Amino acid sequence: MKLVVVSAGLSVPSSTRLLADRLAAAVDRRTPVETEVVELRDLAVEIAHNFTNGFAGKALAAAQDAVAGADGLIVVTPVFSASYSGLFKSFFDVLDKDALAGKPVLIAATGGTGRHSLVLEHALRPLFAYLRAVVVPTGVYAASEDWGAEGLAERIERAADELAALLPLSAARREPEVVPFAEQLAALER
């Protein structure tokens, strides 16, 4: 199964990427996955060019294909002005309109204060509902004070459980049905 992690962190090192990595590791402990990370900061110029010329550059096209071909996603954004970052939103704006339909998604965000934790419910969940993704019930928000504190590890584990439970269903939906040759012949003879 293929898991794609979309991280919109801008700094190096990034607490957004750290949260993304912890979520991916927790999912992998439950069900082995092939994980690919898409760092949006590396795609910023190509995303902007896609808006102005309508064409995805090589790296952006590879990221779009990875997301479209994934069995599930983990998406993590820093909070800017009480919402997801513009880079995060721009990436999802340049995806094919059906790329996330029926795809399980774990939403997460990082911020400097716990006062922005509702960004999960007021910005991310509606965005992915609009894109027809299946958003797991538990979103994970990590404020600066959450790192090393009680509660964050438990939220990560609960969200990973929920995403891991949906991955096999998504993978089965993508697998083509194999019809044995004898059944194909019998169908032709009818």
Backbone as numpy.savetxt, mean C-alpha at the origin, in Angstrom:
# Nx Ny Nz CAx CAy CAz Cx Cy Cz
3.23 -14.69 -2.74 2.39 -13.52 -2.74 3.28 -12.28 -2.74
2.80 -11.25 -3.41 3.58 -10.03 -3.55 2.95 -8.89 -2.74
3.76 -8.31 -1.88 3.37 -7.17 -1.07 4.17 -5.96 -1.53
3.49 -4.86 -1.83 4.18 -3.63 -2.20 3.96 -2.61 -1.10
5.06 -1.99 -0.68 5.04 -0.96 0.36 5.31 0.37 -0.32
4.39 1.32 -0.16 4.56 2.66 -0.71 4.87 3.59 0.45
6.08 4.15 0.43 6.52 5.03 1.50 6.72 6.43 0.96
6.06 7.40 1.58 6.16 8.79 1.13 7.05 9.63 2.03
7.90 8.99 2.81 8.82 9.74 3.66 9.80 10.54 2.82
10.17 11.71 3.30 11.06 12.58 2.53 12.48 12.62 3.06
12.66 12.36 4.34 14.00 12.46 4.92 14.69 11.10 4.93
16.00 11.13 5.17 16.79 9.91 5.31 17.63 10.08 6.56
17.44 9.28 7.59 16.42 8.23 7.72 15.03 8.85 7.92
14.04 8.02 7.69 12.65 8.48 7.73 11.84 7.64 8.70
11.11 8.30 9.59 10.23 7.55 10.49 9.10 6.90 9.70
8.73 7.51 8.57 7.70 6.93 7.70 8.19 5.60 7.15
9.43 5.56 6.66 9.99 4.31 6.14 10.18 3.30 7.26
10.56 3.75 8.44 10.72 2.84 9.57 9.39 2.16 9.90
8.31 2.92 9.94 7.00 2.33 10.19 6.63 1.36 9.08
6.89 1.75 7.83 6.59 0.87 6.69 7.33 -0.45 6.81
8.61 -0.39 7.16 9.41 -1.61 7.30 8.90 -2.49 8.43
8.50 -1.89 9.54 7.97 -2.69 10.66 6.66 -3.36 10.28
5.81 -2.66 9.56 4.55 -3.25 9.12 4.80 -4.41 8.15
5.70 -4.21 7.20 6.00 -5.26 6.22 6.59 -6.49 6.91
7.48 -6.29 7.86 8.08 -7.42 8.59 7.01 -8.18 9.38
6.08 -7.46 9.96 5.01 -8.11 10.73 4.11 -8.94 9.81
3.82 -8.45 8.61 3.02 -9.22 7.66 3.79 -10.46 7.23
5.08 -10.30 6.94 5.90 -11.42 6.47 6.03 -12.51 7.53
5.98 -12.16 8.80 6.03 -13.18 9.86 4.78 -14.05 9.86
3.67 -13.52 9.36 2.40 -14.25 9.34 2.23 -15.09 8.08
2.63 -14.52 6.96 2.52 -15.22 5.68 3.69 -14.76 4.82
4.52 -15.68 4.35 5.70 -15.26 3.58 5.28 -14.47 2.33
5.89 -13.31 2.16 5.59 -12.45 1.02 6.88 -11.99 0.38
6.78 -11.72 -0.92 7.85 -11.05 -1.63 7.54 -9.57 -1.52
8.41 -8.82 -0.86 8.14 -7.42 -0.59 8.95 -6.51 -1.51
8.27 -5.53 -2.07 8.93 -4.50 -2.87 8.55 -3.16 -2.27
9.55 -2.31 -2.07 9.31 -0.98 -1.50 9.40 0.06 -2.61
8.40 0.92 -2.66 8.39 2.05 -3.58 8.60 3.31 -2.75
9.76 3.94 -2.94 10.08 5.19 -2.24 9.64 6.35 -3.12
8.60 7.05 -2.73 8.07 8.12 -3.57 9.02 9.29 -3.72
9.89 9.54 -2.75 10.81 10.67 -2.87 11.69 10.50 -4.10
12.00 9.24 -4.46 12.83 8.98 -5.63 12.06 9.17 -6.94
10.75 9.25 -6.86 9.91 9.36 -8.06 9.29 10.75 -8.23
9.62 11.68 -7.37 8.94 12.98 -7.36 9.00 13.69 -8.71
10.15 13.72 -9.33 10.29 14.42 -10.61 9.47 13.71 -11.69
9.54 12.38 -11.73 8.78 11.64 -12.74 7.27 11.78 -12.53
6.84 11.86 -11.28 5.41 12.07 -11.02 4.99 13.44 -11.55
5.80 14.47 -11.30 5.48 15.82 -11.80 5.46 15.83 -13.33
6.43 15.17 -13.94 6.45 15.12 -15.41 5.23 14.39 -15.95
4.78 13.35 -15.25 3.60 12.61 -15.70 2.37 13.52 -15.72
2.27 14.43 -14.77 1.15 15.38 -14.77 1.23 16.33 -15.96
2.43 16.74 -16.32 2.55 17.74 -17.37 2.60 17.17 -18.78
3.10 15.94 -18.94 3.19 15.40 -20.29 2.35 14.13 -20.53
1.78 13.59 -19.45 0.91 12.43 -19.60 1.62 11.10 -19.74
2.95 11.09 -19.61 3.69 9.85 -19.76 4.50 9.56 -18.51
4.50 8.29 -18.11 5.29 7.87 -16.95 6.71 7.55 -17.40
7.69 8.06 -16.66 9.08 7.68 -16.91 9.30 6.22 -16.52
10.48 5.72 -16.79 10.79 4.30 -16.56 10.58 3.88 -15.10
11.10 4.65 -14.16 10.98 4.28 -12.74 9.54 4.39 -12.26
8.84 5.43 -12.68 7.43 5.59 -12.29 6.58 4.47 -12.88
6.82 4.13 -14.14 6.06 3.04 -14.78 6.30 1.72 -14.04
7.53 1.48 -13.60 7.84 0.26 -12.85 7.09 0.26 -11.51
7.02 1.41 -10.86 6.30 1.52 -9.58 4.80 1.30 -9.80
4.25 1.89 -10.86 2.83 1.70 -11.17 2.53 0.23 -11.44
3.40 -0.43 -12.19 3.21 -1.86 -12.48 3.30 -2.70 -11.21
4.24 -2.35 -10.34 4.39 -3.09 -9.08 3.12 -2.98 -8.24
2.57 -1.78 -8.13 1.35 -1.58 -7.35 0.18 -2.33 -7.98
0.04 -2.22 -9.29 -1.07 -2.89 -9.98 -0.95 -4.42 -9.87
0.26 -4.94 -9.83 0.46 -6.39 -9.77 0.55 -6.97 -8.38
0.46 -6.14 -7.37 0.61 -6.61 -5.99 -0.65 -7.33 -5.51
-0.44 -8.24 -4.58 -1.58 -8.90 -3.92 -2.10 -8.06 -2.76
-1.28 -7.14 -2.27 -1.68 -6.25 -1.20 -0.69 -5.11 -1.07
-1.12 -4.05 -0.41 -0.29 -2.86 -0.25 -0.23 -2.43 1.21
0.91 -1.86 1.55 1.05 -1.08 2.77 1.40 0.32 2.29
0.62 1.31 2.69 0.88 2.68 2.27 1.10 3.54 3.51
2.21 4.30 3.50 2.57 5.10 4.67 2.97 6.49 4.21
2.38 7.49 4.84 2.66 8.89 4.51 2.96 9.68 5.78
3.84 10.68 5.66 3.93 11.64 6.77 2.71 12.55 6.70
2.38 13.15 7.81 1.25 14.09 7.85 1.78 15.50 7.66
1.23 16.18 6.65 1.54 17.58 6.39 0.22 18.34 6.37
0.13 19.42 7.12 -1.08 20.25 7.16 -2.33 19.40 7.41
-2.25 18.49 8.36 -3.37 17.66 8.81 -3.88 16.69 7.76
-3.06 16.32 6.77 -3.48 15.35 5.77 -2.25 14.61 5.22
-2.49 13.74 4.23 -1.37 13.05 3.60 -0.56 14.07 2.81
0.68 13.69 2.48 1.53 14.61 1.73 1.07 14.74 0.29
1.42 15.85 -0.34 1.08 16.05 -1.74 1.74 15.02 -2.64
2.96 14.62 -2.32 3.65 13.60 -3.11 2.90 12.27 -3.04
2.43 11.92 -1.86 1.66 10.69 -1.67 0.42 10.71 -2.54
-0.36 11.79 -2.44 -1.59 11.90 -3.22 -1.30 11.92 -4.71
-0.25 12.61 -5.12 0.10 12.70 -6.53 0.41 11.33 -7.12
1.09 10.47 -6.36 1.39 9.13 -6.86 0.10 8.37 -7.14
-0.83 8.43 -6.22 -2.08 7.69 -6.42 -2.95 8.34 -7.50
-2.73 9.63 -7.75 -3.44 10.30 -8.85 -2.97 9.82 -10.21
-1.72 9.39 -10.34 -1.20 8.97 -11.65 -1.31 7.46 -11.88
-1.93 6.74 -10.94 -2.18 5.32 -11.16 -3.39 5.14 -12.06
-3.46 4.00 -12.73 -4.65 3.65 -13.50 -5.84 3.62 -12.54
-6.99 4.05 -13.02 -8.17 4.17 -12.14 -8.62 2.83 -11.55
-8.27 1.71 -12.17 -8.66 0.40 -11.66 -7.54 -0.36 -10.96
-6.39 0.26 -10.79 -5.21 -0.43 -10.25 -5.43 -0.99 -8.84
-6.25 -0.33 -8.04 -6.43 -0.77 -6.64 -7.77 -1.44 -6.39
-8.58 -1.61 -7.40 -9.92 -2.19 -7.21 -9.81 -3.59 -6.60
-10.41 -3.74 -5.42 -10.43 -5.03 -4.73 -9.14 -5.41 -4.05
-8.15 -4.55 -4.07 -6.83 -4.86 -3.50 -6.80 -4.50 -2.02
-6.34 -5.44 -1.15 -6.24 -5.11 0.27 -5.12 -4.10 0.54
-5.43 -3.11 1.37 -4.50 -2.04 1.67 -4.48 -1.78 3.17
-3.28 -1.69 3.72 -3.09 -1.30 5.11 -2.62 0.15 5.07
-3.36 1.05 5.72 -3.01 2.47 5.73 -2.26 2.83 7.01
-1.27 3.71 6.86 -0.49 4.14 8.02 0.04 5.54 7.77
0.36 6.23 8.87 0.89 7.59 8.78 1.78 7.88 9.97
2.65 8.85 9.78 3.52 9.31 10.86 3.36 10.81 11.01
3.59 11.30 12.23 3.47 12.73 12.47 4.17 13.12 13.75
4.33 14.40 13.93 5.03 14.90 15.10 4.20 14.88 16.38
2.88 14.78 16.24 2.01 14.80 17.40 0.83 13.86 17.20
0.33 13.33 18.28 -0.82 12.44 18.23 -2.10 13.14 17.82
-2.10 14.48 17.81 -3.31 15.22 17.46 -3.73 15.01 16.00
-2.83 14.47 15.19 -3.16 14.26 13.77 -3.53 12.82 13.45
-3.76 12.02 14.47 -4.02 10.60 14.23 -5.30 10.33 13.43
-6.23 11.24 13.44 -7.46 11.04 12.68 -7.26 11.19 11.18
-6.04 11.53 10.74 -5.75 11.58 9.31 -6.06 10.23 8.65
-5.91 9.16 9.41 -6.21 7.83 8.87 -7.68 7.72 8.46
-8.55 8.24 9.30 -9.99 8.11 9.06 -10.57 9.21 8.17
-9.97 10.40 8.22 -10.54 11.54 7.49 -9.87 11.81 6.15
-8.71 11.20 5.89 -8.02 11.43 4.62 -7.66 10.12 3.91
-6.93 9.24 4.58 -6.48 8.03 3.90 -7.59 7.04 3.60
-8.41 6.74 4.59 -9.48 5.74 4.36 -10.44 6.19 3.24
-10.88 7.46 3.21 -11.74 7.87 2.10 -11.04 7.82 0.74
-9.75 8.17 0.70 -9.02 8.11 -0.57 -9.01 6.69 -1.12
-8.70 5.71 -0.28 -8.60 4.33 -0.76 -9.97 3.70 -0.97
-10.98 4.18 -0.27 -12.34 3.72 -0.56 -12.75 4.22 -1.95
-12.41 5.46 -2.26 -12.71 6.00 -3.59 -12.00 5.20 -4.69
-10.78 4.74 -4.41 -10.02 3.96 -5.38 -10.46 2.49 -5.39
-11.50 2.17 -4.62 -12.11 0.84 -4.54 -11.19 -0.23 -3.98
-10.27 0.17 -3.13 -9.42 -0.78 -2.42 -10.18 -1.33 -1.22
-9.70 -2.43 -0.69 -10.26 -3.01 0.53 -9.32 -2.62 1.67
-9.73 -1.62 2.44 -8.87 -1.09 3.50 -9.08 -1.91 4.77
-7.96 -2.42 5.34 -8.09 -3.22 6.56 -8.61 -2.33 7.69
-9.32 -2.92 8.64 -9.93 -2.11 9.70 -8.95 -1.31 10.56
-7.79 -1.87 10.84 -6.84 -1.19 11.71 -5.82 -0.40 10.90
-5.85 0.92 11.04 -4.80 1.76 10.48 -3.80 2.03 11.59
-2.58 2.38 11.21 -1.53 2.61 12.22 -0.99 4.02 12.07
-1.11 4.79 13.14 -0.55 6.13 13.20 0.55 6.13 14.25
1.70 6.69 13.89 2.82 6.76 14.84 3.27 8.21 14.97
3.01 8.78 16.14 3.52 10.12 16.46 4.93 9.97 17.03
5.65 11.06 17.11 7.02 11.01 17.63 7.09 10.30 18.97
6.12 10.58 19.85 6.15 9.99 21.19 5.77 8.51 21.22
5.25 7.97 20.11 4.86 6.55 20.06 6.03 5.60 19.91
7.13 6.07 19.35 8.27 5.19 19.11 8.86 4.74 20.46
8.82 3.47 20.70 9.32 2.92 21.95 8.30 2.92 23.08
7.14 3.49 22.85 6.10 3.54 23.88 5.16 2.36 23.72
4.36 2.13 24.74 3.36 1.06 24.68 2.30 1.37 23.64
1.84 0.32 22.98 0.71 0.47 22.07 1.06 0.38 20.59
2.17 0.97 20.16 2.49 0.97 18.73 2.73 -0.45 18.22
3.51 -1.23 18.93 3.80 -2.60 18.49 2.52 -3.43 18.38
1.60 -3.23 19.31 0.34 -3.98 19.27 -0.51 -3.56 18.06
-0.54 -2.26 17.76 -1.29 -1.80 16.58 -0.69 -2.35 15.30
0.63 -2.38 15.24 1.31 -2.94 14.07 0.93 -4.41 13.90
0.98 -5.16 14.96 0.67 -6.60 14.90 -0.79 -6.84 14.50
-1.71 -6.08 15.05 -3.13 -6.25 14.72 -3.38 -5.92 13.25
-2.82 -4.83 12.76 -2.99 -4.45 11.36 -2.36 -5.49 10.44
-1.20 -6.01 10.81 -0.53 -7.04 10.00 -1.38 -8.31 9.94
-1.99 -8.69 11.05 -2.90 -9.85 11.06 -4.02 -9.66 10.04
-4.60 -8.47 10.04 -5.74 -8.20 9.15 -5.32 -8.23 7.68
-4.18 -7.64 7.36 -3.72 -7.65 5.97 -3.32 -9.06 5.55
-2.60 -9.77 6.40 -2.16 -11.13 6.07 -3.34 -12.06 5.79
-4.45 -11.85 6.49 -5.64 -12.68 6.27 -6.25 -12.45 4.89
-6.08 -11.25 4.34 -6.67 -10.92 3.04 -5.77 -11.25 1.85
-4.47 -11.35 2.06 -3.55 -11.57 0.95 -3.84 -12.83 0.14
-4.10 -13.99 0.78 -4.37 -15.18 -0.03 -5.62 -15.03 -0.90
-6.62 -14.32 -0.42 -7.83 -14.11 -1.21 -7.53 -13.27 -2.43
-6.71 -12.24 -2.25 -6.34 -11.38 -3.37 -5.48 -12.14 -4.37
-4.54 -12.94 -3.88 -3.67 -13.72 -4.76 -4.48 -14.73 -5.56
-5.45 -15.38 -4.94 -6.28 -16.37 -5.63 -7.11 -15.71 -6.72
-7.55 -14.49 -6.48 -8.35 -13.78 -7.46 -7.53 -13.45 -8.71
-6.23 -13.22 -8.54 -5.37 -12.88 -9.66 -4.91 -14.10 -10.45
-4.89 -15.27 -9.82 -4.39 -16.48 -10.48 -5.38 -16.94 -11.54
-4.90 -17.21 -12.75 -5.82 -17.71 -13.77 -6.25 -19.13 -13.43
-7.49 -19.44 -13.74 -7.99 -20.78 -13.48 -7.39 -21.73 -14.51
-6.80 -22.82 -14.02 -6.21 -23.81 -14.91 -7.23 -24.93 -15.10
-7.64 -25.14 -16.35 -8.60 -26.18 -16.68 -7.83 -27.34 -17.30
-7.93 -28.52 -16.70 -7.21 -29.67 -17.26 -7.60 -29.91 -18.72
-6.64 -30.40 -19.50 -6.83 -30.61 -20.92 -8.03 -31.51 -21.21
-8.22 -32.56 -20.40 -9.34 -33.48 -20.62 -10.68 -32.75 -20.51
-10.77 -31.81 -19.55 -12.01 -31.04 -19.40 -12.21 -30.10 -20.58
-11.13 -29.54 -21.11 -11.22 -28.67 -22.29 -11.75 -29.45 -23.49
-11.24 -30.67 -23.67 -11.70 -31.52 -24.78 -13.17 -31.89 -24.63
-13.55 -32.25 -23.40 -14.95 -32.61 -23.16 -15.88 -31.44 -23.46
-15.44 -30.22 -23.11 -16.26 -29.04 -23.37 -16.41 -28.81 -24.88
-15.35 -29.08 -25.62 -15.41 -28.90 -27.08 -16.34 -29.92 -27.74
-16.41 -31.12 -27.19 -17.23 -32.18 -27.77 -18.72 -31.97 -27.53
-19.07 -31.14 -26.58 -20.47 -30.90 -26.26 -21.16 -30.07 -27.27
